[in-house]
PDB file of C-alpha atoms in Angstrom:
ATOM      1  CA  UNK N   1       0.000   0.000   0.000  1.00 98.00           C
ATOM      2  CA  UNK N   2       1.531   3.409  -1.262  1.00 97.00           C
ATOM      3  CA  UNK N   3       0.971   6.324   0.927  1.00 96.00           C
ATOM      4  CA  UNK N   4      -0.213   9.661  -0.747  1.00 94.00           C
ATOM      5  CA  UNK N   5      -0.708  12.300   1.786  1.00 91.00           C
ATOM      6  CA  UNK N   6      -3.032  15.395   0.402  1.00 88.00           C
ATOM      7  CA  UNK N   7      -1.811  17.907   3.458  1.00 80.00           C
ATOM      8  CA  UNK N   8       0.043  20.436   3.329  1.00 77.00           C
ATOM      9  CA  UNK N   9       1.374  19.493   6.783  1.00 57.00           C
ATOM     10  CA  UNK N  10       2.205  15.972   6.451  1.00 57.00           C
ATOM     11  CA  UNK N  11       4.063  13.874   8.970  1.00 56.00           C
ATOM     12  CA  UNK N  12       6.440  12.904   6.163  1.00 54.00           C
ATOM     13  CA  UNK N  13       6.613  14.502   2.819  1.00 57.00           C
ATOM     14  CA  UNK N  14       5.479  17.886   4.272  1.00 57.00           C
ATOM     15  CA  UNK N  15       2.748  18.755   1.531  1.00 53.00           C
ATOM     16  CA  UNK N  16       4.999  17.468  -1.273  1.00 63.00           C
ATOM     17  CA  UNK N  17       1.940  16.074  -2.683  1.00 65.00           C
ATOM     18  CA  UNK N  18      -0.714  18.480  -1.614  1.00 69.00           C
ATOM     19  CA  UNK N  19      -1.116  19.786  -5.201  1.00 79.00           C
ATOM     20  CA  UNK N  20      -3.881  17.827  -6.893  1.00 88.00           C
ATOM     21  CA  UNK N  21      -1.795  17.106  -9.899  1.00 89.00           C
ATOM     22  CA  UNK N  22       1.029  16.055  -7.885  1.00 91.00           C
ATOM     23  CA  UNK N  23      -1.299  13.759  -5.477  1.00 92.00           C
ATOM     24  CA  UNK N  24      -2.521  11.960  -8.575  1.00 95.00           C
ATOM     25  CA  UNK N  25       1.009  11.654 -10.427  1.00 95.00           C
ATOM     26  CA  UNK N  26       2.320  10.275  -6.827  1.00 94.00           C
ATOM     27  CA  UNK N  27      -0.298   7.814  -6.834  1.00 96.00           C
ATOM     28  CA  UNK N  28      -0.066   6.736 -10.684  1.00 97.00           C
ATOM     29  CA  UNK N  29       3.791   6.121 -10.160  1.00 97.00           C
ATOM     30  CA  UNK N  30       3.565   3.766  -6.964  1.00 97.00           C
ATOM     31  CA  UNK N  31       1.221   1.888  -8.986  1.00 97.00           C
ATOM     32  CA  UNK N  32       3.572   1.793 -11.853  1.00 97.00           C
ATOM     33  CA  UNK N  33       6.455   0.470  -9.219  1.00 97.00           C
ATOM     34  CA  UNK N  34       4.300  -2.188  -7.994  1.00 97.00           C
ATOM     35  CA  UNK N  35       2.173  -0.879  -5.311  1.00 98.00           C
ATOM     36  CA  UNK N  36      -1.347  -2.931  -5.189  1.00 97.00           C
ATOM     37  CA  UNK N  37      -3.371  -0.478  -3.379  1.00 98.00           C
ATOM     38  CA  UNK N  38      -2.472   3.652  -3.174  1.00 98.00           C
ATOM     39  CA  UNK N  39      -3.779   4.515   0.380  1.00 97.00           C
ATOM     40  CA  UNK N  40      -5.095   9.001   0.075  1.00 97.00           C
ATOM     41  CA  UNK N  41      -5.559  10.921   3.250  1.00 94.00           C
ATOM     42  CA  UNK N  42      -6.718  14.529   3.353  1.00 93.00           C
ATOM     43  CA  UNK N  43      -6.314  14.787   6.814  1.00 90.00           C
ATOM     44  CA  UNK N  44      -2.855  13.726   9.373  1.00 83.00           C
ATOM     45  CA  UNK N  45      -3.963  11.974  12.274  1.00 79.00           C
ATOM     46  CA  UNK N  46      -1.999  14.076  15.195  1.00 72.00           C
ATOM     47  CA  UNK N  47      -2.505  17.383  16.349  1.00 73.00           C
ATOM     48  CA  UNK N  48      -2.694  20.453  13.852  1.00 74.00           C
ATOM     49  CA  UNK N  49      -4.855  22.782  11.744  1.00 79.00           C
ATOM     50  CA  UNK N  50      -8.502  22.110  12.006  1.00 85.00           C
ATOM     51  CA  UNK N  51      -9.589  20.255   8.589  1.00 91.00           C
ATOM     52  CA  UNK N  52     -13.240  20.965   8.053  1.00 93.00           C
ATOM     53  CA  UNK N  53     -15.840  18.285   6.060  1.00 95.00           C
ATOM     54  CA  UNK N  54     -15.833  20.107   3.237  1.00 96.00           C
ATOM     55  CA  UNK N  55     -11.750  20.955   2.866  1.00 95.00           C
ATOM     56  CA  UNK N  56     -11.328  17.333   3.426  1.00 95.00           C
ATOM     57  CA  UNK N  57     -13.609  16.203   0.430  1.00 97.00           C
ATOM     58  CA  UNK N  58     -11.955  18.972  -1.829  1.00 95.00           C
ATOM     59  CA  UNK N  59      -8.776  17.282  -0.819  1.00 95.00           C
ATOM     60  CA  UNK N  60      -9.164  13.594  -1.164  1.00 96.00           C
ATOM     61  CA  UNK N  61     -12.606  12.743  -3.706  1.00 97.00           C
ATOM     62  CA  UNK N  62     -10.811  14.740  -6.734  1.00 96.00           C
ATOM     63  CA  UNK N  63      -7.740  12.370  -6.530  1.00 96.00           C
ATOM     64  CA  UNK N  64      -9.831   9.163  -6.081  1.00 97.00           C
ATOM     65  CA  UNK N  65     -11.823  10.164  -9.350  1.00 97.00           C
ATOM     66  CA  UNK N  66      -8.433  11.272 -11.049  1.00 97.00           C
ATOM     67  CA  UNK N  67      -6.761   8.111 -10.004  1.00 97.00           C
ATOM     68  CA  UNK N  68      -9.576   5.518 -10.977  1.00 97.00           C
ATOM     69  CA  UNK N  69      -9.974   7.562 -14.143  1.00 97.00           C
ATOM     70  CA  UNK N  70      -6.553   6.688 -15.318  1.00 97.00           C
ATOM     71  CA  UNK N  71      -5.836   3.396 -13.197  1.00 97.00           C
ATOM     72  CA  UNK N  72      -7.200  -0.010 -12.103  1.00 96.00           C
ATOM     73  CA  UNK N  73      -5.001   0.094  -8.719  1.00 97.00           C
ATOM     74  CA  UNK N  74      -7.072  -0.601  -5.765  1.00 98.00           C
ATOM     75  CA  UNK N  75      -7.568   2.824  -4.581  1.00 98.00           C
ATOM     76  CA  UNK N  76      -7.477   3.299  -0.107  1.00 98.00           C
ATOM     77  CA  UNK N  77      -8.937   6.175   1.107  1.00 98.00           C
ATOM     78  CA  UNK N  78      -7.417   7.412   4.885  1.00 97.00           C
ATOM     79  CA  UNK N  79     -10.655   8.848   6.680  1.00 96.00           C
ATOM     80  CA  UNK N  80     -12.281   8.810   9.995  1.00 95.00           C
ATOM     81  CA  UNK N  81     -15.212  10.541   8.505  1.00 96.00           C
ATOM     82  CA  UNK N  82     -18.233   8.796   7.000  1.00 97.00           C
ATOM     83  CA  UNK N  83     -19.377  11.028   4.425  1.00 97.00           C
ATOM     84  CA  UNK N  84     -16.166  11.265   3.208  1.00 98.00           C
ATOM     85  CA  UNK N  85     -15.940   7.664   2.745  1.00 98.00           C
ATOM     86  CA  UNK N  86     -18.960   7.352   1.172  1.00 98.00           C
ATOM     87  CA  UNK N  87     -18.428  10.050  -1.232  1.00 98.00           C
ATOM     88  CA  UNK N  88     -14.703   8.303  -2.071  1.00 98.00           C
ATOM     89  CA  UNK N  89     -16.326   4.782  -2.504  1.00 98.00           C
ATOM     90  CA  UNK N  90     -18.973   6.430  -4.934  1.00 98.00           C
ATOM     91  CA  UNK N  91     -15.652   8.390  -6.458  1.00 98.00           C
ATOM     92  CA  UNK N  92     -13.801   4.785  -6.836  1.00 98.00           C
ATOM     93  CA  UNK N  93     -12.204   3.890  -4.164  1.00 98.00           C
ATOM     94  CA  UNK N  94     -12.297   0.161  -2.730  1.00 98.00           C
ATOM     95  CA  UNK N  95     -10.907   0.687   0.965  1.00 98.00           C
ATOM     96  CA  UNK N  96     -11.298   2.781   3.330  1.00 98.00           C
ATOM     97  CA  UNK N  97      -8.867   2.951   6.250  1.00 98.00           C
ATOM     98  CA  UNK N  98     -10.373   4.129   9.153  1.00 97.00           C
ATOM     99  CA  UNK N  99      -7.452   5.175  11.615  1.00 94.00           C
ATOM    100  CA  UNK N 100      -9.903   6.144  14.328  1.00 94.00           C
ATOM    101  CA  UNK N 101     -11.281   2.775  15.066  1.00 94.00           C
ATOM    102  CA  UNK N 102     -14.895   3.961  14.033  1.00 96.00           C
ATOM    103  CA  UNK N 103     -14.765   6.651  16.267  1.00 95.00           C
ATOM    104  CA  UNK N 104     -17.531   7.743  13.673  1.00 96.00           C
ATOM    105  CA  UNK N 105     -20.675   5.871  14.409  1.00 95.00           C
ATOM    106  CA  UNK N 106     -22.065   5.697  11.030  1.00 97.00           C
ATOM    107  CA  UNK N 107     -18.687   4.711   9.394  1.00 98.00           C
ATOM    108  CA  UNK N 108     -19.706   1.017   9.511  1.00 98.00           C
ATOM    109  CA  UNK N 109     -23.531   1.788   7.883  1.00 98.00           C
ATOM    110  CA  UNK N 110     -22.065   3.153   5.544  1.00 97.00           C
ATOM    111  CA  UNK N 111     -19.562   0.659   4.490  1.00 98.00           C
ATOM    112  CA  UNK N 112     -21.820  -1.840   4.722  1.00 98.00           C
ATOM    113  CA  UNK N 113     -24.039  -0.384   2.004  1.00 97.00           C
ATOM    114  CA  UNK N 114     -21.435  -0.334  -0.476  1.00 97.00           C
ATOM    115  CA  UNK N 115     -18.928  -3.183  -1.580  1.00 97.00           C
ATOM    116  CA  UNK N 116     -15.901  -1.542   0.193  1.00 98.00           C
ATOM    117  CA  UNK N 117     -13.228  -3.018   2.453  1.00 98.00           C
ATOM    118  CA  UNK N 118     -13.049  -1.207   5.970  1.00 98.00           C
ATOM    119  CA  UNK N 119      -9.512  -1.379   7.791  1.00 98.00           C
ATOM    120  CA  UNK N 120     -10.603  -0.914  11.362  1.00 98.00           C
ATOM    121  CA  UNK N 121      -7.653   0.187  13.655  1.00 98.00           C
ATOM    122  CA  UNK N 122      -6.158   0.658  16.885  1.00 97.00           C
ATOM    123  CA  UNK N 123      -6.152   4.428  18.501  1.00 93.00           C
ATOM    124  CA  UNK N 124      -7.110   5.231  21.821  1.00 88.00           C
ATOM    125  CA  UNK N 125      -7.904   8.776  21.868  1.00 80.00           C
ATOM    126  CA  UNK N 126     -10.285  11.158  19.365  1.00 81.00           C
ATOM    127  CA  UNK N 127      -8.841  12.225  15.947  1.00 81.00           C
ATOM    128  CA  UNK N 128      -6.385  15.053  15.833  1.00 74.00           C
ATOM    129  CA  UNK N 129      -5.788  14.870  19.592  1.00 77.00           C
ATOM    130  CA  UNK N 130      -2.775  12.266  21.151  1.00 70.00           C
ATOM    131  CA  UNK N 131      -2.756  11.801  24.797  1.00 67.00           C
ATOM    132  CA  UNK N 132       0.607  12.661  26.511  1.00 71.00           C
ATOM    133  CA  UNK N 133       1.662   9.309  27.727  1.00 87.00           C
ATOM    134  CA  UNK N 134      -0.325   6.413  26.779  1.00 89.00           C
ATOM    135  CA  UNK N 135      -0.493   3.295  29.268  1.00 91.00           C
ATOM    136  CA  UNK N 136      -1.559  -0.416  28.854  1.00 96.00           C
ATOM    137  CA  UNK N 137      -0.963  -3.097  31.341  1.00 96.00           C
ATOM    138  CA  UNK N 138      -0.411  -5.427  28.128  1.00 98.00           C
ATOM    139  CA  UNK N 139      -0.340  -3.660  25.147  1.00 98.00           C
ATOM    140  CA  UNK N 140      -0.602  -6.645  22.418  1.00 98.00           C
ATOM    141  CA  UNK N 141      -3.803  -7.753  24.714  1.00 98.00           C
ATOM    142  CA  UNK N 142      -5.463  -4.710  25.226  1.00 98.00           C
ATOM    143  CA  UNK N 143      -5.065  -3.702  20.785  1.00 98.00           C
ATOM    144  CA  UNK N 144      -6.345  -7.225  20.308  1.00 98.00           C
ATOM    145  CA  UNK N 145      -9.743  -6.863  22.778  1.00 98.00           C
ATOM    146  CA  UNK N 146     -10.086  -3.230  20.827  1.00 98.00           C
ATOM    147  CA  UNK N 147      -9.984  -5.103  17.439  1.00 98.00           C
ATOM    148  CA  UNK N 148     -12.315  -7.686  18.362  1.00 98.00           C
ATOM    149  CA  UNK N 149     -14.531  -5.007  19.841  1.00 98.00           C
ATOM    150  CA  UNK N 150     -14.400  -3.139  16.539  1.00 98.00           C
ATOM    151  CA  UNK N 151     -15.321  -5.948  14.289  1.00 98.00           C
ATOM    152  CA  UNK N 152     -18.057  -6.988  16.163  1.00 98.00           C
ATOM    153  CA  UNK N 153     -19.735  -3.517  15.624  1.00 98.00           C
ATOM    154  CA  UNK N 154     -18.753  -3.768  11.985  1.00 98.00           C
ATOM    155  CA  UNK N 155     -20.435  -6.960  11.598  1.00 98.00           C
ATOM    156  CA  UNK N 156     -23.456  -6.228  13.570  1.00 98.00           C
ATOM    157  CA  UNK N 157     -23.536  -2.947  11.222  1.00 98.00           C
ATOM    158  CA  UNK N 158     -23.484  -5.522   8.195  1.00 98.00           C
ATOM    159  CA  UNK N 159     -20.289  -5.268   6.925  1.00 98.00           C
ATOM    160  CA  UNK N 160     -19.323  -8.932   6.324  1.00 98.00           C
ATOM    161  CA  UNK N 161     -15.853 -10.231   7.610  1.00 97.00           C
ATOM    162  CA  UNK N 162     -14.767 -10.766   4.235  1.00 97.00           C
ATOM    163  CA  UNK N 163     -14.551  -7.200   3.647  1.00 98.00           C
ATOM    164  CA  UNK N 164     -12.716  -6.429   6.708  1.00 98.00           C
ATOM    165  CA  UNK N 165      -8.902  -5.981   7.935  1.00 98.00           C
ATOM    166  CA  UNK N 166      -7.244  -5.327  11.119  1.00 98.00           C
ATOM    167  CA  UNK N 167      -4.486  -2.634  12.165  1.00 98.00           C
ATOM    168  CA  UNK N 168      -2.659  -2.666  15.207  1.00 98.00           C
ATOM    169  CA  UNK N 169      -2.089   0.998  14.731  1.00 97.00           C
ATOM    170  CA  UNK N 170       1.689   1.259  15.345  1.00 97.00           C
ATOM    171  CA  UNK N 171       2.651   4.670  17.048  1.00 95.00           C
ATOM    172  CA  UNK N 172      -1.447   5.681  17.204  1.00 94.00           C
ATOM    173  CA  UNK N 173      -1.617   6.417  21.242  1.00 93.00           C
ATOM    174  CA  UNK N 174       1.514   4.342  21.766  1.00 95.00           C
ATOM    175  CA  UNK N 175       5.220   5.031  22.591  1.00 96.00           C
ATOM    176  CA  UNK N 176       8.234   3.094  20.908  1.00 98.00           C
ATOM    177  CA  UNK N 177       8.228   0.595  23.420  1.00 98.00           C
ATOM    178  CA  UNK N 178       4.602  -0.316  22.731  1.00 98.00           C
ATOM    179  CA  UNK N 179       4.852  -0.289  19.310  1.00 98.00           C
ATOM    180  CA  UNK N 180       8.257  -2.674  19.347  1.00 98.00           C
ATOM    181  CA  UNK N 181       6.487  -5.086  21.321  1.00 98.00           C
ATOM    182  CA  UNK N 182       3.616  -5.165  19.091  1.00 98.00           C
ATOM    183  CA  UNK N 183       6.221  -5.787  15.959  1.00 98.00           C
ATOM    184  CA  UNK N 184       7.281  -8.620  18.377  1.00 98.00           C
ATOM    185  CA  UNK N 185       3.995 -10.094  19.032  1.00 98.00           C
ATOM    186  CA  UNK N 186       2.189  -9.231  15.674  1.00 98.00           C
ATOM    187  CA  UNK N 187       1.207 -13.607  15.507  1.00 98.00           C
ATOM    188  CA  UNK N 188      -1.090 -13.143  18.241  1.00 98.00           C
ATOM    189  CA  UNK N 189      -3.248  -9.797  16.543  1.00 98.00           C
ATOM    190  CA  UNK N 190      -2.944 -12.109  13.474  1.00 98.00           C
ATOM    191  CA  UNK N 191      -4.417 -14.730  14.935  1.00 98.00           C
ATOM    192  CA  UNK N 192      -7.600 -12.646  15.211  1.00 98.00           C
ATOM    193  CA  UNK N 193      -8.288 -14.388  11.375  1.00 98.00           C
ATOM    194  CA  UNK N 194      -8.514 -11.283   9.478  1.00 98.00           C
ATOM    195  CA  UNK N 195      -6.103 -10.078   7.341  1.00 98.00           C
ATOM    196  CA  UNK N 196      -3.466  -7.834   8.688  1.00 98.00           C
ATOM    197  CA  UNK N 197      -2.220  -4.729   7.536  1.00 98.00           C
ATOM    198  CA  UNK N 198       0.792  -2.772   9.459  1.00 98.00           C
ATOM    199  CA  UNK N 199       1.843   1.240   9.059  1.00 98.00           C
ATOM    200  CA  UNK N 200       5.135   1.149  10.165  1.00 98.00           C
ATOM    201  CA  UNK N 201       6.692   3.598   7.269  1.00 97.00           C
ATOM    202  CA  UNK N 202       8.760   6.334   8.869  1.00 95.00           C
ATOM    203  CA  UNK N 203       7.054   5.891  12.120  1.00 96.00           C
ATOM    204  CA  UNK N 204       8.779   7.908  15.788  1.00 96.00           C
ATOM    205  CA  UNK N 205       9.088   4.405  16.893  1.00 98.00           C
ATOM    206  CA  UNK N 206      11.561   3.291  14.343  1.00 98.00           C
ATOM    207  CA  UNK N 207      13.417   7.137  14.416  1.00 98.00           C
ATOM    208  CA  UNK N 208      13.213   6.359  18.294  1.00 98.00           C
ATOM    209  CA  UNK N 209      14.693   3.044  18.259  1.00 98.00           C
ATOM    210  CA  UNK N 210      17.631   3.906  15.645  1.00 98.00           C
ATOM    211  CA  UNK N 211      18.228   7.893  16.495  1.00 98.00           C
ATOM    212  CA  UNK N 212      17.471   8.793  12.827  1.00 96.00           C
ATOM    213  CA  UNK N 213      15.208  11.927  11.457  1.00 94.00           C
ATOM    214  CA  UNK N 214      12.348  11.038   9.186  1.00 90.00           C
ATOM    215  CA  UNK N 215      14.498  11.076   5.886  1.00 90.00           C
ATOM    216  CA  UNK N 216      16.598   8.513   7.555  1.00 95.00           C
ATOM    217  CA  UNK N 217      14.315   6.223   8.546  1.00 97.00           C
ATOM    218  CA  UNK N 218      13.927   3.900   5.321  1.00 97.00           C
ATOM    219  CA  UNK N 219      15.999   0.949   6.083  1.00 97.00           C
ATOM    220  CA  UNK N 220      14.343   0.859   9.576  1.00 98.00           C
ATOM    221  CA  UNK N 221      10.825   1.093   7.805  1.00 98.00           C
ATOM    222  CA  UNK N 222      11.977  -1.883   5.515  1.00 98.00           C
ATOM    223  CA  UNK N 223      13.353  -4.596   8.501  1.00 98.00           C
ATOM    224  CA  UNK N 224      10.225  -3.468  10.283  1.00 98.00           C
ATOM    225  CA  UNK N 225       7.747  -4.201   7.620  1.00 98.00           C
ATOM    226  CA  UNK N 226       9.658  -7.709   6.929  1.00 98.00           C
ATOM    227  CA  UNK N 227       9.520  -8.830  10.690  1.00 98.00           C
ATOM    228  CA  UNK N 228       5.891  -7.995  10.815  1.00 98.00           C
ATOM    229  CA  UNK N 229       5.460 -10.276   7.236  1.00 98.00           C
ATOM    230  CA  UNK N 230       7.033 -12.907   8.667  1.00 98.00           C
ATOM    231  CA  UNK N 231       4.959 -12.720  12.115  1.00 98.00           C
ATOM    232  CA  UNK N 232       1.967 -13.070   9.438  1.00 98.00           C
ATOM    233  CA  UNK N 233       1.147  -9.151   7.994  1.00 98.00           C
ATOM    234  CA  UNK N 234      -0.139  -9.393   4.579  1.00 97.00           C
ATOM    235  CA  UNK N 235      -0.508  -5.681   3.837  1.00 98.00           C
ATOM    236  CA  UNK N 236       2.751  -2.868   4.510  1.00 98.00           C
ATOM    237  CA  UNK N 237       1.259   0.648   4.355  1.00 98.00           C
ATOM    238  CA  UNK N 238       4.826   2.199   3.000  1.00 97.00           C
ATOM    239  CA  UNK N 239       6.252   5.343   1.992  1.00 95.00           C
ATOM    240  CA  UNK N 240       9.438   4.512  -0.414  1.00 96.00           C
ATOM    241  CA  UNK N 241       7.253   1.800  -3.008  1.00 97.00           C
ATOM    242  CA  UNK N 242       9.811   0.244  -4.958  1.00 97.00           C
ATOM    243  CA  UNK N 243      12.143  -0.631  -1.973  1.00 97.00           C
ATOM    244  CA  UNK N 244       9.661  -2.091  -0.342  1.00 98.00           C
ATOM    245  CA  UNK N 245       8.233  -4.050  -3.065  1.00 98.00           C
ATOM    246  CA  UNK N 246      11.763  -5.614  -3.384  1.00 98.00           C
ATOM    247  CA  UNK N 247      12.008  -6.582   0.410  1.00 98.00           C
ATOM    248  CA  UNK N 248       8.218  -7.530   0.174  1.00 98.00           C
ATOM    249  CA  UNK N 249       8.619  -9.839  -2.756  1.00 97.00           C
ATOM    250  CA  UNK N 250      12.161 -11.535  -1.237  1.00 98.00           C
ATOM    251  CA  UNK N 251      10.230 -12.096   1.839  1.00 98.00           C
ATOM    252  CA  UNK N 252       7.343 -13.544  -0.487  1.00 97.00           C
ATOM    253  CA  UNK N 253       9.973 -15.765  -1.730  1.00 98.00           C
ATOM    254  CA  UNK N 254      11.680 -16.868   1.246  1.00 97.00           C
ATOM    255  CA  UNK N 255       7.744 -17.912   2.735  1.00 97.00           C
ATOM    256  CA  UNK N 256       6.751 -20.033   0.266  1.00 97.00           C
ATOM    257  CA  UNK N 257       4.418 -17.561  -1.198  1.00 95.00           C
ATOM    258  CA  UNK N 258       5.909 -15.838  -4.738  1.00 95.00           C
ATOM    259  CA  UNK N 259       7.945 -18.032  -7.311  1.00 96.00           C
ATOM    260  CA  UNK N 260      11.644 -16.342  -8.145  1.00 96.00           C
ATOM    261  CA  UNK N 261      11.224 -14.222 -11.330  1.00 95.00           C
ATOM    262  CA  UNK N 262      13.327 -16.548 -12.986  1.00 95.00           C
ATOM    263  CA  UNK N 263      16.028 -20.171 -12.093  1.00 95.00           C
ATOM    264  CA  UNK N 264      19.257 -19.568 -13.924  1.00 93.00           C
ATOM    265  CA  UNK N 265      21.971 -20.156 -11.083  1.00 95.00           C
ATOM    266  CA  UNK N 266      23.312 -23.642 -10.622  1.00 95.00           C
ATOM    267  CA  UNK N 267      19.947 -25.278 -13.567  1.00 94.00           C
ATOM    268  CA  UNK N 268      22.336 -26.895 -15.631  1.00 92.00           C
ATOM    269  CA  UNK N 269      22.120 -26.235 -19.449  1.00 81.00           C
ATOM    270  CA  UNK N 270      18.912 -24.950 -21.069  1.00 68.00           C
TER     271      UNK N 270
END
């Protein structure tokens, strides 16, 4: 999943692709370097600038039309609103990645009317606010009773299980430690049964961990998404596409679960 942040204020590009033109062109090209799904947001998820309904919609439905207009890619829209989801999944997007953990009530409704994939995940406090110093006696346990929690509201809402994935929500109300220990433990959100998608691109914890800045943070991003494919992830929300999809297709490999491109080394003579 390619990330293509519509801000002016974003965490890591820092409005590089705020400009509707350049949005779209960022979104076309990780498709082109073999990103399956392009993930929009109009909106960060920390603390800054209020973002009203209508600025967000500007922001993010004009690239999901642009996009499906001149692409097949599965198209992710990053909202905790449900009107903008529902005017994205009429636009042409397929999934929308609710970072809130339906923090909107009518999210699930609404996903449930359409044929869209909802990514419920794990934050603790309301949208655009962090709290100072998150706590959890267990922190894998507690994200995996929120998940289950969330689910069951999106089923009861009618949105069938097929057409749901789970996020552990690294960094979302957590500190480095937290979100390390969730890398470490990833098996056991896995073995919810849903598939798992991890944001782990750039993230404080992995700047934390190695003392790096956020345009230093790539090779951490990259042994990060591996471990948590190996512990059982089957979607990496990533900034830098074709690095990743190189690490994500040797780890393919390695699993069992992607033939080589090609067998030339040590096959004897065509």
């Amino acid at each position: 999943m390619g990330i293509v942040n519509r801000t002016p204020d974003s965490f890591y590009d820092r409005g590089a692709t705020f400009a509707l033109d350049r949005a779209v062109e960022a979104a076309l090209t990780a498709a082109s370097d073999g990103a399956d799904l392009v993930d929009i947001g109009g909106v960060p998820f920390g603390r800054g600038p209020v973002v009203t309904l209508e600025e967000e919609i500007e922001r993010v439905v004009p690239v999901v039309a642009a996009i499906r207009s001149a692409s097949d890619v599965v198209i992710s829209v990053d909202t905790f609103n449900a009107e903008v989801a529902k005017l994205s999944i009429e636009a042409g997007a397929g999934v929308i990645n609710d970072t809130s953990g339906l923090y909107d009530p009518r999210m699930a409704g609404v996903i449930a009317e359409t044929s869209a994939t909802l990514v419920l995940t794990h934050s603790l406090a309301p949208p655009r606010s962090e709290p100072p110093r998150p706590e959890y006696r267990d922190v894998t346990a507690e994200v995996i009773e929120f998940l289950r929690d969330r689910v069951e509201r999106a089923v009861e809402s009618g949105v069938p299980l097929e057409r749901l994935i789970i996020d552990p929500g690294h960094d979302l109300n957590k500190n480095t430690l937290h979100s390390l220990e969730l890398t470490r433990r990833l098996e056991e959100i896995v073995a919810i049964g849903l598939p798992t998608l991890v944001a782990v691109s750039n993230k404080d914890f992995i700047g934390e961990t190695l003392d790096r800045e956020k345009d230093g943070r790539l090779e951490g991003s990259i042994a990060a998404a591996v471990i948590c494919i190996m512990k059982g992830a089957r979607i990496v929300r990533m900034h830098n596409v074709p690095a990743t999809v190189a690490a994500v297709r040797m780890t393919e490999a390695v699993l069992g679960l992607r033939e080589p491109a090609y067998l030339r080394h040590n096959m004897g003579r065509p």
